[in-house]
mmCIF file of C-alpha atoms in Angstrom:
data_model
loop_
_atom_site.group_PDB
_atom_site.id
_atom_site.type_symbol
_atom_site.label_atom_id
_atom_site.label_comp_id
_atom_site.label_asym_id
_atom_site.label_seq_id
_atom_site.Cartn_x
_atom_site.Cartn_y
_atom_site.Cartn_z
ATOM 1 C CA MET A 18 -23.283 2.277 -38.988
ATOM 2 C CA PHE A 19 -23.493 -1.147 -37.624
ATOM 3 C CA ALA A 20 -25.666 -1.981 -35.884
ATOM 4 C CA CYS A 21 -29.429 -1.529 -34.955
ATOM 5 C CA PHE A 22 -31.020 -2.654 -32.151
ATOM 6 C CA LYS A 23 -35.123 -1.996 -30.837
ATOM 7 C CA THR A 24 -36.529 -4.852 -28.158
ATOM 8 C CA GLU A 25 -38.019 -5.660 -25.107
ATOM 9 C CA LEU A 26 -37.777 -7.835 -22.128
ATOM 10 C CA GLU A 27 -40.414 -9.514 -19.632
ATOM 11 C CA ALA A 28 -38.189 -8.983 -16.850
ATOM 12 C CA PHE A 29 -36.535 -5.755 -17.703
ATOM 13 C CA SER A 30 -38.374 -2.673 -19.802
ATOM 14 C CA LEU A 31 -35.632 -2.330 -22.746
ATOM 15 C CA ASP A 32 -36.856 -0.189 -25.007
ATOM 16 C CA VAL A 33 -33.703 0.547 -27.580
ATOM 17 C CA ASN A 34 -33.582 1.618 -31.572
ATOM 18 C CA LEU A 35 -29.715 3.427 -31.970
ATOM 19 C CA TRP A 36 -28.000 3.327 -35.468
ATOM 20 C CA LEU A 37 -23.787 3.447 -34.156
ATOM 21 C CA PRO A 38 -20.579 3.870 -35.882
ATOM 22 C CA ALA A 39 -18.831 1.009 -37.693
ATOM 23 C CA LYS A 40 -15.457 2.151 -36.004
ATOM 24 C CA GLY A 41 -13.720 3.627 -33.074
ATOM 25 C CA VAL A 42 -14.948 3.535 -28.851
ATOM 26 C CA THR A 43 -19.204 3.260 -28.278
ATOM 27 C CA ALA A 44 -19.792 3.988 -23.942
ATOM 28 C CA LEU A 45 -22.845 2.679 -23.393
ATOM 29 C CA PHE A 46 -23.145 5.145 -19.958
ATOM 30 C CA GLY A 47 -25.315 5.472 -16.770
ATOM 31 C CA HIS A 48 -25.947 4.061 -13.184
ATOM 32 C CA SER A 49 -26.385 0.808 -11.715
ATOM 33 C CA GLY A 50 -29.422 -0.512 -13.424
ATOM 34 C CA SER A 51 -29.758 1.312 -16.792
ATOM 35 C CA GLY A 52 -30.178 -1.552 -18.883
ATOM 36 C CA LYS A 53 -26.096 -1.291 -20.336
ATOM 37 C CA THR A 54 -25.301 -4.807 -19.428
ATOM 38 C CA THR A 55 -29.064 -6.169 -20.598
ATOM 39 C CA LEU A 56 -28.904 -4.725 -24.220
ATOM 40 C CA LEU A 57 -24.637 -5.974 -24.472
ATOM 41 C CA ARG A 58 -26.036 -9.497 -24.046
ATOM 42 C CA CYS A 59 -29.182 -8.983 -26.570
ATOM 43 C CA ILE A 60 -26.569 -7.829 -29.072
ATOM 44 C CA ALA A 61 -24.212 -11.145 -27.981
ATOM 45 C CA GLY A 62 -27.437 -12.755 -28.052
ATOM 46 C CA LEU A 63 -26.814 -14.469 -24.306
ATOM 47 C CA HIS A 64 -30.683 -12.681 -24.019
ATOM 48 C CA GLN A 65 -33.362 -13.956 -27.057
ATOM 49 C CA ALA A 66 -35.693 -10.787 -26.862
ATOM 50 C CA LYS A 67 -38.163 -9.318 -29.257
ATOM 51 C CA GLY A 68 -36.499 -6.765 -31.798
ATOM 52 C CA ASP A 69 -34.111 -6.291 -34.315
ATOM 53 C CA LEU A 70 -30.297 -6.390 -34.579
ATOM 54 C CA LYS A 71 -28.037 -5.736 -37.780
ATOM 55 C CA ILE A 72 -24.036 -5.311 -37.734
ATOM 56 C CA ASN A 73 -23.219 -3.949 -41.010
ATOM 57 C CA GLY A 74 -26.249 -4.372 -42.993
ATOM 58 C CA GLU A 75 -25.848 -8.284 -41.760
ATOM 59 C CA CYS A 76 -29.127 -9.084 -39.953
ATOM 60 C CA TRP A 77 -28.007 -10.942 -36.422
ATOM 61 C CA GLN A 78 -31.965 -11.271 -35.476
ATOM 62 C CA SER A 79 -35.107 -9.834 -37.227
ATOM 63 C CA ALA A 80 -39.040 -11.017 -36.122
ATOM 64 C CA GLY A 81 -38.768 -15.034 -37.077
ATOM 65 C CA PHE A 82 -35.225 -15.183 -37.264
ATOM 66 C CA PHE A 83 -32.415 -15.385 -34.330
ATOM 67 C CA LEU A 84 -29.037 -16.057 -35.116
ATOM 68 C CA PRO A 85 -27.086 -18.180 -31.928
ATOM 69 C CA VAL A 86 -24.405 -17.067 -29.884
ATOM 70 C CA HIS A 87 -21.963 -19.209 -31.196
ATOM 71 C CA LYS A 88 -22.859 -18.246 -34.737
ATOM 72 C CA ARG A 89 -21.752 -14.632 -34.075
ATOM 73 C CA PRO A 90 -18.436 -13.279 -35.189
ATOM 74 C CA LEU A 91 -17.785 -10.959 -31.881
ATOM 75 C CA ALA A 92 -15.822 -11.857 -28.715
ATOM 76 C CA TYR A 93 -16.895 -10.866 -24.765
ATOM 77 C CA VAL A 94 -14.632 -9.475 -22.109
ATOM 78 C CA PHE A 95 -16.151 -9.210 -18.687
ATOM 79 C CA GLN A 96 -15.569 -7.886 -15.365
ATOM 80 C CA GLU A 97 -14.032 -11.266 -14.400
ATOM 81 C CA ALA A 98 -10.518 -11.707 -17.155
ATOM 82 C CA SER A 99 -12.274 -16.425 -16.422
ATOM 83 C CA LEU A 100 -8.971 -17.216 -17.783
ATOM 84 C CA PHE A 101 -8.326 -21.396 -17.910
ATOM 85 C CA PRO A 102 -5.992 -21.943 -15.214
ATOM 86 C CA HIS A 103 -4.343 -24.943 -15.933
ATOM 87 C CA LEU A 104 -2.846 -23.476 -18.988
ATOM 88 C CA SER A 105 0.126 -20.597 -19.652
ATOM 89 C CA VAL A 106 -0.660 -17.162 -20.512
ATOM 90 C CA ARG A 107 0.612 -18.352 -24.209
ATOM 91 C CA ARG A 108 -2.031 -20.980 -24.527
ATOM 92 C CA ASN A 109 -4.925 -19.400 -23.219
ATOM 93 C CA LEU A 110 -3.833 -17.007 -25.938
ATOM 94 C CA GLU A 111 -3.548 -20.110 -28.546
ATOM 95 C CA TYR A 112 -6.447 -20.916 -27.130
ATOM 96 C CA GLY A 113 -9.027 -19.238 -29.692
ATOM 97 C CA TYR A 114 -6.294 -18.072 -32.106
ATOM 98 C CA ARG A 115 -6.002 -21.649 -33.299
ATOM 99 C CA ARG A 116 -9.346 -22.283 -34.137
ATOM 100 C CA VAL A 117 -9.716 -19.355 -36.552
ATOM 101 C CA PRO A 118 -8.766 -20.438 -40.610
ATOM 102 C CA GLU A 119 -5.545 -18.450 -40.575
ATOM 103 C CA GLY A 120 -6.648 -16.036 -43.737
ATOM 104 C CA GLU A 121 -9.683 -15.005 -41.543
ATOM 105 C CA ARG A 122 -7.372 -14.176 -39.191
ATOM 106 C CA GLN A 123 -7.607 -9.974 -38.491
ATOM 107 C CA VAL A 124 -5.142 -10.091 -35.600
ATOM 108 C CA THR A 125 -1.797 -11.754 -35.389
ATOM 109 C CA PHE A 126 -0.390 -13.286 -32.148
ATOM 110 C CA GLU A 127 2.581 -10.985 -31.925
ATOM 111 C CA GLN A 128 -0.051 -8.277 -32.385
ATOM 112 C CA ALA A 129 -2.525 -8.586 -29.863
ATOM 113 C CA VAL A 130 0.764 -9.545 -27.449
ATOM 114 C CA ALA A 131 2.474 -6.713 -28.348
ATOM 115 C CA TRP A 132 -0.617 -4.033 -27.895
ATOM 116 C CA LEU A 133 -1.343 -6.072 -24.259
ATOM 117 C CA GLY A 134 1.831 -5.632 -23.126
ATOM 118 C CA LEU A 135 2.404 -9.343 -22.494
ATOM 119 C CA GLY A 136 5.544 -10.417 -24.067
ATOM 120 C CA GLU A 137 7.053 -11.078 -20.417
ATOM 121 C CA MET A 138 4.370 -13.526 -19.141
ATOM 122 C CA LEU A 139 4.105 -15.935 -21.555
ATOM 123 C CA THR A 140 5.201 -18.469 -20.108
ATOM 124 C CA ARG A 141 3.472 -17.381 -16.497
ATOM 125 C CA MET A 142 0.407 -19.006 -15.278
ATOM 126 C CA PRO A 143 -2.791 -17.165 -13.768
ATOM 127 C CA ASP A 144 -2.601 -17.408 -10.448
ATOM 128 C CA LYS A 145 0.812 -15.826 -10.774
ATOM 129 C CA LEU A 146 -0.542 -12.774 -12.369
ATOM 130 C CA SER A 147 -1.939 -9.176 -10.752
ATOM 131 C CA GLY A 148 -5.724 -8.572 -11.665
ATOM 132 C CA GLY A 149 -5.143 -6.056 -14.253
ATOM 133 C CA GLU A 150 -2.238 -8.664 -15.823
ATOM 134 C CA ARG A 151 -5.411 -11.382 -16.650
ATOM 135 C CA GLN A 152 -7.535 -8.478 -17.456
ATOM 136 C CA ARG A 153 -4.868 -8.168 -20.096
ATOM 137 C CA VAL A 154 -4.603 -11.624 -21.381
ATOM 138 C CA ALA A 155 -8.455 -11.700 -21.518
ATOM 139 C CA ILE A 156 -8.487 -8.648 -23.515
ATOM 140 C CA ALA A 157 -5.968 -10.286 -26.188
ATOM 141 C CA ARG A 158 -7.649 -13.432 -25.836
ATOM 142 C CA ALA A 159 -10.524 -12.103 -26.998
ATOM 143 C CA LEU A 160 -9.134 -9.930 -29.902
ATOM 144 C CA LEU A 161 -7.227 -13.248 -31.430
ATOM 145 C CA THR A 162 -10.704 -15.185 -31.908
ATOM 146 C CA SER A 163 -10.719 -12.288 -34.773
ATOM 147 C CA PRO A 164 -14.206 -10.991 -33.813
ATOM 148 C CA ARG A 165 -16.231 -8.565 -36.170
ATOM 149 C CA LEU A 166 -17.819 -6.304 -33.040
ATOM 150 C CA LEU A 167 -15.334 -6.603 -29.528
ATOM 151 C CA LEU A 168 -18.482 -6.211 -26.095
ATOM 152 C CA MET A 169 -16.244 -5.528 -23.315
ATOM 153 C CA ASP A 170 -18.497 -5.449 -19.852
ATOM 154 C CA GLU A 171 -17.258 -2.682 -16.596
ATOM 155 C CA PRO A 172 -13.767 -4.479 -17.317
ATOM 156 C CA LEU A 173 -12.136 -2.691 -15.004
ATOM 157 C CA SER A 174 -14.467 -2.516 -12.407
ATOM 158 C CA ALA A 175 -13.563 -5.793 -10.732
ATOM 159 C CA LEU A 176 -10.117 -3.770 -10.069
ATOM 160 C CA ASP A 177 -8.424 -2.453 -7.244
ATOM 161 C CA HIS A 178 -7.356 1.679 -8.150
ATOM 162 C CA ASN A 179 -3.490 0.786 -9.065
ATOM 163 C CA SER A 180 -4.490 -2.384 -11.130
ATOM 164 C CA LYS A 181 -7.115 0.513 -13.675
ATOM 165 C CA GLN A 182 -4.023 2.695 -13.751
ATOM 166 C CA GLU A 183 -1.823 0.155 -15.250
ATOM 167 C CA ILE A 184 -3.940 -1.728 -17.466
ATOM 168 C CA MET A 185 -5.864 2.141 -18.957
ATOM 169 C CA PRO A 186 -2.334 2.981 -20.599
ATOM 170 C CA TYR A 187 -3.048 -0.629 -22.591
ATOM 171 C CA LEU A 188 -6.701 -0.079 -23.084
ATOM 172 C CA GLU A 189 -5.725 3.574 -24.903
ATOM 173 C CA ARG A 190 -3.596 1.852 -26.887
ATOM 174 C CA LEU A 191 -5.995 -0.409 -28.535
ATOM 175 C CA HIS A 192 -8.486 2.189 -28.972
ATOM 176 C CA GLU A 193 -6.038 3.828 -31.606
ATOM 177 C CA VAL A 194 -4.612 0.861 -33.434
ATOM 178 C CA LEU A 195 -8.005 -1.937 -32.935
ATOM 179 C CA SER A 196 -10.048 -1.204 -36.645
ATOM 180 C CA ILE A 197 -13.035 -3.555 -35.166
ATOM 181 C CA PRO A 198 -15.658 -1.920 -33.475
ATOM 182 C CA VAL A 199 -15.729 -1.696 -29.491
ATOM 183 C CA LEU A 200 -18.374 -1.157 -26.952
ATOM 184 C CA TYR A 201 -17.574 -0.573 -23.907
ATOM 185 C CA VAL A 202 -20.245 -0.643 -20.814
ATOM 186 C CA THR A 203 -19.242 1.039 -18.042
ATOM 187 C CA HIS A 204 -20.716 2.899 -14.921
ATOM 188 C CA SER A 205 -17.260 5.228 -14.695
ATOM 189 C CA PRO A 206 -16.591 9.030 -15.818
ATOM 190 C CA GLU A 207 -13.154 8.464 -16.000
ATOM 191 C CA GLU A 208 -13.472 5.617 -18.485
ATOM 192 C CA VAL A 209 -15.113 7.549 -21.024
ATOM 193 C CA ALA A 210 -13.952 10.345 -20.750
ATOM 194 C CA ARG A 211 -10.419 8.759 -21.980
ATOM 195 C CA LEU A 212 -11.274 6.037 -23.927
ATOM 196 C CA ALA A 213 -15.526 6.799 -26.131
ATOM 197 C CA ASP A 214 -15.016 7.777 -29.370
ATOM 198 C CA HIS A 215 -19.395 7.469 -29.385
ATOM 199 C CA LEU A 216 -21.833 8.377 -26.717
ATOM 200 C CA VAL A 217 -25.135 6.455 -25.198
ATOM 201 C CA VAL A 218 -27.080 7.240 -22.160
ATOM 202 C CA LEU A 219 -29.108 4.333 -20.503
ATOM 203 C CA ASP A 220 -31.696 5.436 -18.280
ATOM 204 C CA ALA A 221 -34.347 3.000 -16.991
ATOM 205 C CA GLY A 222 -33.970 1.133 -19.626
ATOM 206 C CA ARG A 223 -33.848 3.571 -22.744
ATOM 207 C CA VAL A 224 -31.362 6.155 -24.515
ATOM 208 C CA VAL A 225 -31.894 9.106 -23.424
ATOM 209 C CA ALA A 226 -28.615 10.395 -25.259
ATOM 210 C CA SER A 227 -26.475 9.207 -27.936
ATOM 211 C CA GLY A 228 -23.883 10.723 -29.708
ATOM 212 C CA GLU A 229 -19.869 11.424 -30.937
ATOM 213 C CA LEU A 230 -17.861 11.797 -27.571
ATOM 214 C CA SER A 231 -17.485 16.105 -27.133
ATOM 215 C CA GLU A 232 -21.082 17.364 -28.460
ATOM 216 C CA THR A 233 -22.814 14.744 -26.025
ATOM 217 C CA LEU A 234 -20.534 14.890 -22.835
ATOM 218 C CA ALA A 235 -21.546 19.295 -23.747
ATOM 219 C CA SER A 236 -24.839 19.397 -23.933
ATOM 220 C CA LEU A 237 -26.945 20.636 -21.512
ATOM 221 C CA ASP A 238 -30.195 18.412 -20.628
ATOM 222 C CA LEU A 239 -28.129 15.716 -19.859
ATOM 223 C CA PRO A 240 -30.203 13.318 -17.580
ATOM 224 C CA VAL A 241 -27.113 10.936 -16.240
ATOM 225 C CA LYS A 242 -25.539 14.086 -13.940
ATOM 226 C CA LEU A 243 -22.517 13.947 -14.209
ATOM 227 C CA GLY A 244 -21.632 15.705 -10.334
ATOM 228 C CA GLU A 245 -17.543 16.581 -10.025
ATOM 229 C CA ASN A 246 -16.812 14.712 -13.363
ATOM 230 C CA ALA A 247 -18.561 17.335 -15.818
ATOM 231 C CA GLY A 248 -16.361 19.148 -18.475
ATOM 232 C CA VAL A 249 -15.913 18.175 -22.162
ATOM 233 C CA VAL A 250 -13.290 16.205 -23.900
ATOM 234 C CA LEU A 251 -11.443 18.094 -26.498
ATOM 235 C CA LYS A 252 -8.950 16.078 -29.322
ATOM 236 C CA ALA A 253 -6.094 18.270 -30.151
ATOM 237 C CA THR A 254 -3.019 18.709 -31.809
ATOM 238 C CA VAL A 255 0.423 19.738 -30.066
ATOM 239 C CA SER A 256 1.250 22.835 -32.440
ATOM 240 C CA GLU A 257 3.772 24.220 -30.183
ATOM 241 C CA LEU A 258 6.684 23.096 -27.741
ATOM 242 C CA ASP A 259 8.177 26.039 -25.118
ATOM 243 C CA ASP A 260 11.608 24.294 -24.296
ATOM 244 C CA GLU A 261 12.288 27.388 -21.505
ATOM 245 C CA TRP A 262 9.070 26.897 -19.543
ATOM 246 C CA HIS A 263 8.612 22.973 -20.272
ATOM 247 C CA LEU A 264 5.578 24.065 -21.834
ATOM 248 C CA CYS A 265 2.892 22.972 -25.294
ATOM 249 C CA CYS A 266 0.301 24.343 -26.943
ATOM 250 C CA ALA A 267 -2.383 21.889 -27.514
ATOM 251 C CA SER A 268 -4.205 23.480 -30.727
ATOM 252 C CA PHE A 269 -8.400 22.536 -32.009
ATOM 253 C CA PRO A 270 -11.412 23.881 -33.517
ATOM 254 C CA GLY A 271 -11.754 26.893 -31.708
ATOM 255 C CA GLY A 272 -9.123 27.831 -29.843
ATOM 256 C CA GLU A 273 -6.069 25.934 -28.197
ATOM 257 C CA LEU A 274 -4.425 25.534 -24.388
ATOM 258 C CA TRP A 275 -1.013 25.412 -22.976
ATOM 259 C CA LEU A 276 -0.226 22.173 -20.493
ATOM 260 C CA PRO A 277 3.221 20.931 -19.406
ATOM 261 C CA ASN A 278 4.999 19.807 -21.393
ATOM 262 C CA GLU A 279 4.855 15.716 -20.429
ATOM 263 C CA GLY A 280 7.469 14.419 -23.311
ATOM 264 C CA PHE A 281 5.002 15.480 -26.103
ATOM 265 C CA GLN A 282 6.417 15.627 -29.791
ATOM 266 C CA LEU A 283 4.259 18.617 -32.436
ATOM 267 C CA ASP A 284 2.044 17.224 -34.921
ATOM 268 C CA GLN A 285 1.324 14.543 -32.105
ATOM 269 C CA PRO A 286 -2.213 14.108 -31.445
ATOM 270 C CA ILE A 287 -3.747 13.829 -27.796
ATOM 271 C CA ARG A 288 -6.892 13.832 -25.723
ATOM 272 C CA LEU A 289 -8.069 17.159 -23.356
ATOM 273 C CA ARG A 290 -10.434 16.869 -20.462
ATOM 274 C CA VAL A 291 -11.324 20.689 -19.335
ATOM 275 C CA LEU A 292 -14.153 20.136 -16.227
ATOM 276 C CA ALA A 293 -16.916 23.194 -15.939
ATOM 277 C CA ARG A 294 -15.726 23.598 -12.115
ATOM 278 C CA ASP A 295 -12.013 24.510 -13.484
ATOM 279 C CA VAL A 296 -13.789 26.700 -16.311
ATOM 280 C CA SER A 297 -14.292 30.305 -15.163
ATOM 281 C CA VAL A 298 -15.888 33.245 -16.893
ATOM 282 C CA ALA A 299 -15.336 37.211 -17.654
ATOM 283 C CA LEU A 300 -16.521 39.432 -19.727
ATOM 284 C CA SER A 301 -13.336 40.876 -20.528
ATOM 285 C CA LYS A 302 -9.796 39.973 -21.086
ATOM 286 C CA HIS A 303 -7.286 40.472 -17.766
ATOM 287 C CA GLU A 304 -4.134 40.717 -19.156
ATOM 288 C CA ASP A 305 -3.054 41.250 -15.504
ATOM 289 C CA GLN A 306 -3.780 37.311 -13.344
ATOM 290 C CA SER A 307 -1.868 33.904 -13.404
ATOM 291 C CA MET A 308 -3.852 31.256 -16.211
ATOM 292 C CA LEU A 309 -2.229 31.166 -19.443
ATOM 293 C CA ASN A 310 -5.458 30.237 -20.940
ATOM 294 C CA VAL A 311 -8.334 32.425 -21.125
ATOM 295 C CA LEU A 312 -10.358 31.984 -24.642
ATOM 296 C CA PRO A 313 -12.807 34.742 -26.587
ATOM 297 C CA ALA A 314 -16.357 32.448 -26.182
ATOM 298 C CA VAL A 315 -20.209 33.213 -26.954
ATOM 299 C CA VAL A 316 -22.510 31.708 -24.467
ATOM 300 C CA GLU A 317 -24.359 29.126 -26.022
ATOM 301 C CA SER A 318 -27.253 28.004 -22.883
ATOM 302 C CA VAL A 319 -28.066 28.431 -19.484
ATOM 303 C CA SER A 320 -29.191 25.924 -16.675
ATOM 304 C CA GLU A 321 -29.620 25.619 -13.430
ATOM 305 C CA ASN A 322 -26.908 22.943 -11.810
ATOM 306 C CA ASP A 323 -27.755 19.323 -9.890
ATOM 307 C CA ARG A 324 -26.175 21.384 -6.691
ATOM 308 C CA PRO A 325 -28.053 24.649 -5.185
ATOM 309 C CA GLY A 326 -27.077 27.491 -6.553
ATOM 310 C CA ALA A 327 -24.667 26.352 -9.134
ATOM 311 C CA VAL A 328 -25.400 27.266 -12.382
ATOM 312 C CA MET A 329 -24.003 25.102 -15.740
ATOM 313 C CA VAL A 330 -23.084 28.060 -19.004
ATOM 314 C CA LYS A 331 -22.269 26.706 -21.989
ATOM 315 C CA LEU A 332 -20.237 27.789 -24.258
ATOM 316 C CA ASP A 333 -18.819 28.336 -27.909
ATOM 317 C CA LEU A 334 -15.140 29.304 -28.243
ATOM 318 C CA ASN A 335 -13.399 31.824 -30.812
ATOM 319 C CA ALA A 336 -17.629 32.741 -31.993
ATOM 320 C CA ALA A 337 -16.837 36.137 -30.493
ATOM 321 C CA GLU A 338 -14.061 36.597 -33.339
ATOM 322 C CA GLY A 339 -16.988 36.310 -35.896
ATOM 323 C CA GLU A 340 -16.749 32.025 -36.540
ATOM 324 C CA ALA A 341 -19.729 30.010 -36.413
ATOM 325 C CA LEU A 342 -21.638 28.654 -33.488
ATOM 326 C CA GLY A 343 -21.254 25.248 -32.094
ATOM 327 C CA CYS A 344 -17.063 24.995 -33.502
ATOM 328 C CA THR A 345 -16.267 24.014 -30.002
ATOM 329 C CA SER A 346 -17.631 23.493 -26.117
ATOM 330 C CA MET A 347 -16.885 24.456 -23.449
ATOM 331 C CA LEU A 348 -19.169 23.886 -20.091
ATOM 332 C CA ALA A 349 -18.809 26.147 -17.088
ATOM 333 C CA ARG A 350 -19.725 25.595 -13.693
ATOM 334 C CA LEU A 351 -20.633 29.035 -11.258
ATOM 335 C CA THR A 352 -22.444 30.330 -8.594
ATOM 336 C CA ALA A 353 -26.227 31.546 -9.483
ATOM 337 C CA ARG A 354 -24.353 34.612 -8.074
ATOM 338 C CA SER A 355 -21.591 35.308 -10.427
ATOM 339 C CA VAL A 356 -24.289 34.915 -13.465
ATOM 340 C CA ASP A 357 -27.143 37.161 -12.543
ATOM 341 C CA LYS A 358 -23.792 39.578 -11.499
ATOM 342 C CA LEU A 359 -22.724 39.311 -15.580
ATOM 343 C CA GLN A 360 -26.480 38.751 -17.617
ATOM 344 C CA LEU A 361 -24.753 35.757 -19.081
ATOM 345 C CA VAL A 362 -27.510 34.910 -21.345
ATOM 346 C CA PRO A 363 -27.510 33.057 -24.428
ATOM 347 C CA GLY A 364 -25.342 35.651 -27.048
ATOM 348 C CA LYS A 365 -23.497 37.170 -25.172
ATOM 349 C CA SER A 366 -19.579 37.702 -25.739
ATOM 350 C CA ALA A 367 -17.558 36.622 -22.564
ATOM 351 C CA TRP A 368 -14.209 34.786 -22.115
ATOM 352 C CA VAL A 369 -12.973 30.984 -21.212
ATOM 353 C CA GLN A 370 -10.621 31.603 -18.400
ATOM 354 C CA VAL A 371 -8.732 26.966 -17.400
ATOM 355 C CA LYS A 372 -7.614 26.781 -14.609
ATOM 356 C CA SER A 373 -6.462 23.167 -15.518
ATOM 357 C CA VAL A 374 -6.491 21.280 -18.429
ATOM 358 C CA ALA A 375 -5.830 16.699 -17.553
ATOM 359 C CA VAL A 376 -4.564 15.213 -20.341
ATOM 360 C CA LEU A 377 -5.756 11.676 -21.122
ATOM 361 C CA GLU A 378 -4.013 10.294 -24.073
#
């Protein structure tokens, strides 16, 4: 655990009490005005508010004590890259790097350049870079200060669609190689699905959900409605390759899914996203149909959806084979009429049919 923070601001009611993991990416998610950026700025020390904050057991703020921003070993990546316009990419990167004693450097110059793919642009000036390239430089510059905590405030929100697609693979790579914990503010379900390990959902300045990503996304009582983006994220491993049909099998606790082989290797870890709208439910296993992915399950819970006449059903995979409930969950968005026709109630055995699987990394 690396952070515990509880505070209230006069200008904005913020009431948060959190313990978060000391590694991986924690996404602060919610609609505009939910308090995401306010919380991040409190952790950074940019807002001085009542409360307590501890990072890896070290107190940064408590009653009568406030560690100034410049003494907090963190890096902050804003929505805008804010590079020094008169310095080349190399000199922008070196600005913070040279100020870190050699023995305290956690990230080398070469690592940051390689991770963010900056090798061919070190001599270029910021005004010669695309929006995505500038943000990659800003992230690398932040990492080269060797922070103990990396804060990212909607780093993709100022980019167009093409720039977002350009930078996303680099953020996913950081997710794999960084040992520095990251707090990532976003209102994008796609960014949450692709990057986060842990999810904190904020609404009106309060935490309404917090936990491991797949578990939290599968919760039917998640107050922030995701609409068309509702679904689950699965961490899987490539367990089989079918060269004849250009397919691969991705295995995870509770089941496996077949999907197009996009150059994967055996035993390669991948992240999969299955949207609730792409899942159907049957009471028996049908062999004479086109879907390759049909998995045994048990209905865990049923809840009204945010669309009239729609119902969200949460199912536990493999539970029909006698394994413990809660191994891996799947969400299915069905019509209320279908749920009534199939009499889908908690505890009922069923078959999950998956129409589409998105590979996120």
